[in-house]
PDB file of C-alpha atoms in Angstrom:
ATOM      1  CA  UNK A 206      13.230  10.145 -15.172  1.00 52.00           C
ATOM      2  CA  UNK A 207      12.323   6.467 -14.780  1.00 66.00           C
ATOM      3  CA  UNK A 208       8.599   7.030 -14.414  1.00 66.00           C
ATOM      4  CA  UNK A 209       6.805   7.833 -17.661  1.00 77.00           C
ATOM      5  CA  UNK A 210       3.478   8.530 -15.895  1.00 88.00           C
ATOM      6  CA  UNK A 211       2.611  10.929 -13.114  1.00 92.00           C
ATOM      7  CA  UNK A 212       1.067  10.140  -9.730  1.00 95.00           C
ATOM      8  CA  UNK A 213      -2.697  10.135  -9.273  1.00 96.00           C
ATOM      9  CA  UNK A 214      -5.082   8.720  -6.710  1.00 97.00           C
ATOM     10  CA  UNK A 215      -5.249   4.934  -7.130  1.00 97.00           C
ATOM     11  CA  UNK A 216      -1.832   4.547  -8.717  1.00 97.00           C
ATOM     12  CA  UNK A 217       1.090   2.684  -7.223  1.00 97.00           C
ATOM     13  CA  UNK A 218       4.466   4.056  -6.214  1.00 96.00           C
ATOM     14  CA  UNK A 219       7.218   1.460  -6.568  1.00 94.00           C
ATOM     15  CA  UNK A 220      10.501   2.211  -4.839  1.00 91.00           C
ATOM     16  CA  UNK A 221      13.722   2.050  -6.795  1.00 87.00           C
ATOM     17  CA  UNK A 222      15.707  -1.102  -5.926  1.00 83.00           C
ATOM     18  CA  UNK A 223      18.460   0.549  -3.865  1.00 78.00           C
ATOM     19  CA  UNK A 224      16.393   2.943  -1.770  1.00 80.00           C
ATOM     20  CA  UNK A 225      17.952   2.691   1.703  1.00 81.00           C
ATOM     21  CA  UNK A 226      15.227   4.423   3.709  1.00 88.00           C
ATOM     22  CA  UNK A 227      13.966   1.600   5.986  1.00 86.00           C
ATOM     23  CA  UNK A 228      10.427   3.002   5.744  1.00 89.00           C
ATOM     24  CA  UNK A 229      10.354   2.485   1.992  1.00 92.00           C
ATOM     25  CA  UNK A 230      12.978  -0.129   1.084  1.00 89.00           C
ATOM     26  CA  UNK A 231      11.564  -2.197  -1.806  1.00 91.00           C
ATOM     27  CA  UNK A 232       8.111  -0.899  -1.037  1.00 94.00           C
ATOM     28  CA  UNK A 233       4.920  -0.577  -3.021  1.00 96.00           C
ATOM     29  CA  UNK A 234       2.583   2.239  -2.014  1.00 97.00           C
ATOM     30  CA  UNK A 235      -1.036   2.671  -3.020  1.00 98.00           C
ATOM     31  CA  UNK A 236      -1.822   6.374  -3.402  1.00 98.00           C
ATOM     32  CA  UNK A 237      -5.119   6.891  -1.575  1.00 98.00           C
ATOM     33  CA  UNK A 238      -5.103  10.606  -2.300  1.00 97.00           C
ATOM     34  CA  UNK A 239      -3.045  12.792  -4.601  1.00 95.00           C
ATOM     35  CA  UNK A 240      -3.573  16.522  -4.918  1.00 93.00           C
ATOM     36  CA  UNK A 241      -1.256  19.435  -5.692  1.00 88.00           C
ATOM     37  CA  UNK A 242      -1.012  20.345  -2.001  1.00 92.00           C
ATOM     38  CA  UNK A 243      -0.373  16.839  -0.580  1.00 95.00           C
ATOM     39  CA  UNK A 244      -0.378  13.094  -1.203  1.00 97.00           C
ATOM     40  CA  UNK A 245      -1.288  10.185   1.074  1.00 98.00           C
ATOM     41  CA  UNK A 246      -0.585   6.503   0.527  1.00 98.00           C
ATOM     42  CA  UNK A 247      -0.160   3.166   2.249  1.00 98.00           C
ATOM     43  CA  UNK A 248       2.814   0.811   2.025  1.00 97.00           C
ATOM     44  CA  UNK A 249       1.283  -2.484   0.904  1.00 97.00           C
ATOM     45  CA  UNK A 250       4.176  -4.806   1.703  1.00 95.00           C
ATOM     46  CA  UNK A 251       5.437  -3.923   5.196  1.00 95.00           C
ATOM     47  CA  UNK A 252       3.646  -6.256   7.530  1.00 96.00           C
ATOM     48  CA  UNK A 253       4.029  -5.569  11.239  1.00 96.00           C
ATOM     49  CA  UNK A 254       4.024  -8.183  14.012  1.00 95.00           C
ATOM     50  CA  UNK A 255       0.598  -6.983  15.119  1.00 95.00           C
ATOM     51  CA  UNK A 256      -2.872  -8.291  14.415  1.00 94.00           C
ATOM     52  CA  UNK A 257      -6.034  -6.202  14.404  1.00 95.00           C
ATOM     53  CA  UNK A 258      -7.094  -7.869  17.661  1.00 92.00           C
ATOM     54  CA  UNK A 259      -3.891  -6.558  19.303  1.00 92.00           C
ATOM     55  CA  UNK A 260      -4.894  -2.963  18.525  1.00 92.00           C
ATOM     56  CA  UNK A 261      -8.651  -3.130  19.008  1.00 89.00           C
ATOM     57  CA  UNK A 262      -9.553  -5.596  21.790  1.00 86.00           C
ATOM     58  CA  UNK A 263     -13.217  -5.725  20.798  1.00 85.00           C
ATOM     59  CA  UNK A 264     -12.034  -7.472  17.597  1.00 84.00           C
ATOM     60  CA  UNK A 265     -10.615 -10.362  19.629  1.00 80.00           C
ATOM     61  CA  UNK A 266     -11.235 -12.897  16.852  1.00 80.00           C
ATOM     62  CA  UNK A 267     -10.197 -10.651  13.962  1.00 84.00           C
ATOM     63  CA  UNK A 268      -6.999 -12.300  12.786  1.00 88.00           C
ATOM     64  CA  UNK A 269      -6.129  -9.646  10.236  1.00 95.00           C
ATOM     65  CA  UNK A 270      -2.479  -8.617   9.975  1.00 96.00           C
ATOM     66  CA  UNK A 271      -1.580  -4.974  10.441  1.00 97.00           C
ATOM     67  CA  UNK A 272       0.671  -3.337   7.868  1.00 97.00           C
ATOM     68  CA  UNK A 273       2.866  -0.298   8.447  1.00 97.00           C
ATOM     69  CA  UNK A 274       1.266   2.207   6.093  1.00 98.00           C
ATOM     70  CA  UNK A 275       4.159   4.588   6.536  1.00 97.00           C
ATOM     71  CA  UNK A 276       6.036   6.693   9.061  1.00 96.00           C
ATOM     72  CA  UNK A 277       3.356   9.385   9.513  1.00 97.00           C
ATOM     73  CA  UNK A 278       0.775   9.257  12.340  1.00 96.00           C
ATOM     74  CA  UNK A 279       1.448   5.663  13.309  1.00 93.00           C
ATOM     75  CA  UNK A 280      -1.017   6.043  16.150  1.00 94.00           C
ATOM     76  CA  UNK A 281      -3.853   5.886  13.590  1.00 96.00           C
ATOM     77  CA  UNK A 282      -5.509   2.898  11.907  1.00 96.00           C
ATOM     78  CA  UNK A 283      -6.622   2.970   8.278  1.00 97.00           C
ATOM     79  CA  UNK A 284      -8.039   0.357   5.951  1.00 97.00           C
ATOM     80  CA  UNK A 285      -8.612  -0.235   2.286  1.00 98.00           C
ATOM     81  CA  UNK A 286     -11.182  -2.689   1.001  1.00 97.00           C
ATOM     82  CA  UNK A 287     -12.847  -4.141  -2.026  1.00 97.00           C
ATOM     83  CA  UNK A 288     -16.090  -5.060  -0.302  1.00 96.00           C
ATOM     84  CA  UNK A 289     -18.290  -2.089  -1.092  1.00 96.00           C
ATOM     85  CA  UNK A 290     -21.327  -4.356  -1.500  1.00 96.00           C
ATOM     86  CA  UNK A 291     -20.875  -5.317   2.167  1.00 96.00           C
ATOM     87  CA  UNK A 292     -19.603  -2.024   3.597  1.00 94.00           C
ATOM     88  CA  UNK A 293     -21.786   0.344   1.537  1.00 94.00           C
ATOM     89  CA  UNK A 294     -19.204   2.999   2.311  1.00 95.00           C
ATOM     90  CA  UNK A 295     -15.680   4.135   1.547  1.00 96.00           C
ATOM     91  CA  UNK A 296     -13.880   6.584  -0.699  1.00 97.00           C
ATOM     92  CA  UNK A 297     -13.282   5.199  -4.190  1.00 97.00           C
ATOM     93  CA  UNK A 298      -9.554   5.357  -4.953  1.00 96.00           C
ATOM     94  CA  UNK A 299      -9.276   2.871  -7.848  1.00 95.00           C
ATOM     95  CA  UNK A 300     -11.783   0.687  -9.694  1.00 94.00           C
ATOM     96  CA  UNK A 301     -13.338  -1.505  -6.992  1.00 95.00           C
ATOM     97  CA  UNK A 302     -10.896  -0.295  -4.277  1.00 97.00           C
ATOM     98  CA  UNK A 303     -12.040   1.900  -1.398  1.00 98.00           C
ATOM     99  CA  UNK A 304     -10.367   3.713   1.477  1.00 98.00           C
ATOM    100  CA  UNK A 305     -12.117   3.602   4.834  1.00 97.00           C
ATOM    101  CA  UNK A 306     -15.787   3.305   5.564  1.00 95.00           C
ATOM    102  CA  UNK A 307     -18.271   3.194   8.394  1.00 94.00           C
ATOM    103  CA  UNK A 308     -16.561   1.809  11.504  1.00 90.00           C
ATOM    104  CA  UNK A 309     -19.798   0.398  12.975  1.00 92.00           C
ATOM    105  CA  UNK A 310     -20.484  -1.542   9.772  1.00 95.00           C
ATOM    106  CA  UNK A 311     -16.890  -2.800   9.821  1.00 93.00           C
ATOM    107  CA  UNK A 312     -17.368  -4.029  13.398  1.00 90.00           C
ATOM    108  CA  UNK A 313     -20.527  -5.964  12.464  1.00 92.00           C
ATOM    109  CA  UNK A 314     -18.870  -7.535   9.416  1.00 94.00           C
ATOM    110  CA  UNK A 315     -15.765  -8.557  11.368  1.00 93.00           C
ATOM    111  CA  UNK A 316     -17.799  -9.941  14.280  1.00 90.00           C
ATOM    112  CA  UNK A 317     -19.780 -12.063  11.817  1.00 91.00           C
ATOM    113  CA  UNK A 318     -16.661 -13.269   9.973  1.00 91.00           C
ATOM    114  CA  UNK A 319     -18.079 -11.716   6.806  1.00 94.00           C
ATOM    115  CA  UNK A 320     -14.808 -10.173   5.586  1.00 94.00           C
ATOM    116  CA  UNK A 321     -11.633 -11.936   4.484  1.00 93.00           C
ATOM    117  CA  UNK A 322      -8.032 -10.797   4.200  1.00 92.00           C
ATOM    118  CA  UNK A 323      -8.553 -10.765   0.426  1.00 94.00           C
ATOM    119  CA  UNK A 324     -11.178  -8.039   0.881  1.00 96.00           C
ATOM    120  CA  UNK A 325      -9.739  -5.705   3.525  1.00 97.00           C
ATOM    121  CA  UNK A 326      -6.261  -4.618   4.599  1.00 97.00           C
ATOM    122  CA  UNK A 327      -5.408  -2.647   7.747  1.00 97.00           C
ATOM    123  CA  UNK A 328      -2.580  -0.152   8.294  1.00 98.00           C
ATOM    124  CA  UNK A 329      -1.058   1.773  11.156  1.00 97.00           C
ATOM    125  CA  UNK A 330       0.110   5.155   9.964  1.00 98.00           C
ATOM    126  CA  UNK A 331       0.459   6.336   6.409  1.00 98.00           C
ATOM    127  CA  UNK A 332       2.947   7.757   3.948  1.00 98.00           C
ATOM    128  CA  UNK A 333       2.593  11.441   3.237  1.00 97.00           C
ATOM    129  CA  UNK A 334       4.142  14.051   0.995  1.00 96.00           C
ATOM    130  CA  UNK A 335       3.826  17.840   1.165  1.00 95.00           C
ATOM    131  CA  UNK A 336       3.218  20.020  -1.863  1.00 89.00           C
ATOM    132  CA  UNK A 337       5.633  19.129  -4.716  1.00 90.00           C
ATOM    133  CA  UNK A 338       7.627  16.723  -2.497  1.00 95.00           C
ATOM    134  CA  UNK A 339       6.427  13.569  -4.258  1.00 94.00           C
ATOM    135  CA  UNK A 340       7.022  15.066  -7.710  1.00 92.00           C
ATOM    136  CA  UNK A 341      10.563  15.984  -6.647  1.00 93.00           C
ATOM    137  CA  UNK A 342      11.214  12.413  -5.446  1.00 93.00           C
ATOM    138  CA  UNK A 343       9.868  11.023  -8.725  1.00 92.00           C
ATOM    139  CA  UNK A 344      12.132  13.359 -10.712  1.00 91.00           C
ATOM    140  CA  UNK A 345      15.072  11.963  -8.691  1.00 91.00           C
ATOM    141  CA  UNK A 346      14.044   8.396  -9.699  1.00 89.00           C
ATOM    142  CA  UNK A 347      13.100   7.377  -6.165  1.00 92.00           C
ATOM    143  CA  UNK A 348       9.715   6.101  -7.376  1.00 94.00           C
ATOM    144  CA  UNK A 349       8.240   4.522 -10.465  1.00 92.00           C
ATOM    145  CA  UNK A 350       4.527   5.260 -10.842  1.00 95.00           C
ATOM    146  CA  UNK A 351       2.277   2.501 -12.150  1.00 93.00           C
ATOM    147  CA  UNK A 352      -1.353   2.367 -13.168  1.00 92.00           C
ATOM    148  CA  UNK A 353      -1.066  -1.228 -14.412  1.00 87.00           C
ATOM    149  CA  UNK A 354      -1.676  -3.743 -11.661  1.00 89.00           C
ATOM    150  CA  UNK A 355      -4.017  -6.506 -10.654  1.00 88.00           C
ATOM    151  CA  UNK A 356      -6.094  -5.523  -7.611  1.00 89.00           C
ATOM    152  CA  UNK A 357      -5.199  -8.895  -6.061  1.00 91.00           C
ATOM    153  CA  UNK A 358      -1.661  -7.582  -5.463  1.00 89.00           C
ATOM    154  CA  UNK A 359      -3.077  -4.953  -3.093  1.00 92.00           C
ATOM    155  CA  UNK A 360      -4.458  -7.665  -0.823  1.00 93.00           C
ATOM    156  CA  UNK A 361      -1.683 -10.191  -1.275  1.00 86.00           C
ATOM    157  CA  UNK A 362      -0.497 -11.943   1.838  1.00 81.00           C
ATOM    158  CA  UNK A 363       2.901 -12.553   0.257  1.00 84.00           C
ATOM    159  CA  UNK A 364       4.621  -9.282   1.171  1.00 81.00           C
ATOM    160  CA  UNK A 365       8.028 -10.343  -0.128  1.00 81.00           C
ATOM    161  CA  UNK A 366       6.687 -10.883  -3.638  1.00 87.00           C
ATOM    162  CA  UNK A 367       4.577  -7.720  -3.991  1.00 89.00           C
ATOM    163  CA  UNK A 368       7.464  -5.438  -5.043  1.00 82.00           C
ATOM    164  CA  UNK A 369       8.788  -8.063  -7.444  1.00 83.00           C
ATOM    165  CA  UNK A 370       5.354  -8.736  -8.969  1.00 87.00           C
ATOM    166  CA  UNK A 371       4.526  -5.090  -9.663  1.00 86.00           C
ATOM    167  CA  UNK A 372       7.965  -4.497 -11.202  1.00 83.00           C
ATOM    168  CA  UNK A 373       7.579  -7.509 -13.518  1.00 82.00           C
ATOM    169  CA  UNK A 374       4.079  -6.314 -14.419  1.00 81.00           C
ATOM    170  CA  UNK A 375       5.600  -3.071 -15.746  1.00 81.00           C
ATOM    171  CA  UNK A 376       7.041  -5.042 -18.648  1.00 77.00           C
ATOM    172  CA  UNK A 377      10.452  -6.026 -20.027  1.00 73.00           C
ATOM    173  CA  UNK A 378      11.893  -2.519 -19.721  1.00 74.00           C
ATOM    174  CA  UNK A 379      11.768  -2.869 -15.917  1.00 69.00           C
ATOM    175  CA  UNK A 380      11.651  -6.633 -15.271  1.00 59.00           C
ATOM    176  CA  UNK A 381      15.440  -7.007 -14.995  1.00 58.00           C
ATOM    177  CA  UNK A 382      15.381  -4.726 -11.927  1.00 65.00           C
ATOM    178  CA  UNK A 383      14.001  -7.553  -9.763  1.00 58.00           C
ATOM    179  CA  UNK A 384      17.357  -9.316 -10.094  1.00 56.00           C
ATOM    180  CA  UNK A 385      19.305  -6.422  -8.575  1.00 59.00           C
ATOM    181  CA  UNK A 386      20.713  -7.305  -5.145  1.00 53.00           C
ATOM    182  CA  UNK A 387      19.240  -5.444  -2.185  1.00 58.00           C
ATOM    183  CA  UNK A 388      22.721  -4.275  -1.313  1.00 55.00           C
ATOM    184  CA  UNK A 389      24.415  -2.763  -4.403  1.00 53.00           C
ATOM    185  CA  UNK A 390      27.839  -3.492  -2.856  1.00 53.00           C
ATOM    186  CA  UNK A 391      27.122  -7.185  -3.460  1.00 53.00           C
ATOM    187  CA  UNK A 392      26.801  -6.630  -7.193  1.00 50.00           C
TER     188      UNK A 392
END
C-alpha cells in the first residue's frame, strides 16, 4: 500500500498518477468528513467554466470560480473557507479550515467584497464513498493520504500545480511521481 497513513477529516487524498477516471484524474481531494459509514470530500483542482454569479444571480459581482467537488449531487453548492473571524460559522475540518457556514452572512460578506478567493472556495457537487469503499480504494493504491500540506494549496488558483505541489510536499519518496506522463503509454 502506497499510503502509510489512514484517511481522516481534514486530510488530503491524492490520486495515483495513472488514474483514468475523468472525475479524479490527477486530483487532490480535501476530506470534509470521514467516518466508518461514509466519507465526503471536495476535489480542489477541477475548476469548472462557471462563476458563482452564474449559479446564484443575486451574487452578480461575485467573481469566484466554481470547482467540481466531485460526481455526487452536482446540483448542490458547497464551500470551504478560512475566514471564521468574518463568517463566525462553519464546521472545523482542519486547523483554520471550515466547511460551510451561515448563508446570510456569506451573502453580506460577498456583497461587501469582504471575502477573497484566498479565503473561500466554492464547489458544485462532492466526492463520496460508502462504508469501507475509500479504505478499499486506498488498499488498491488509488489514493495517497496526506496530512502534510500548506493551507494555501487548498485555495490555490493554479489548479494544474496543486496535484504536483502536494506530491512534492510528501517528500523524496514520492516526488519522482510528478514526472510520470499522464498517459503511461507515452513512457
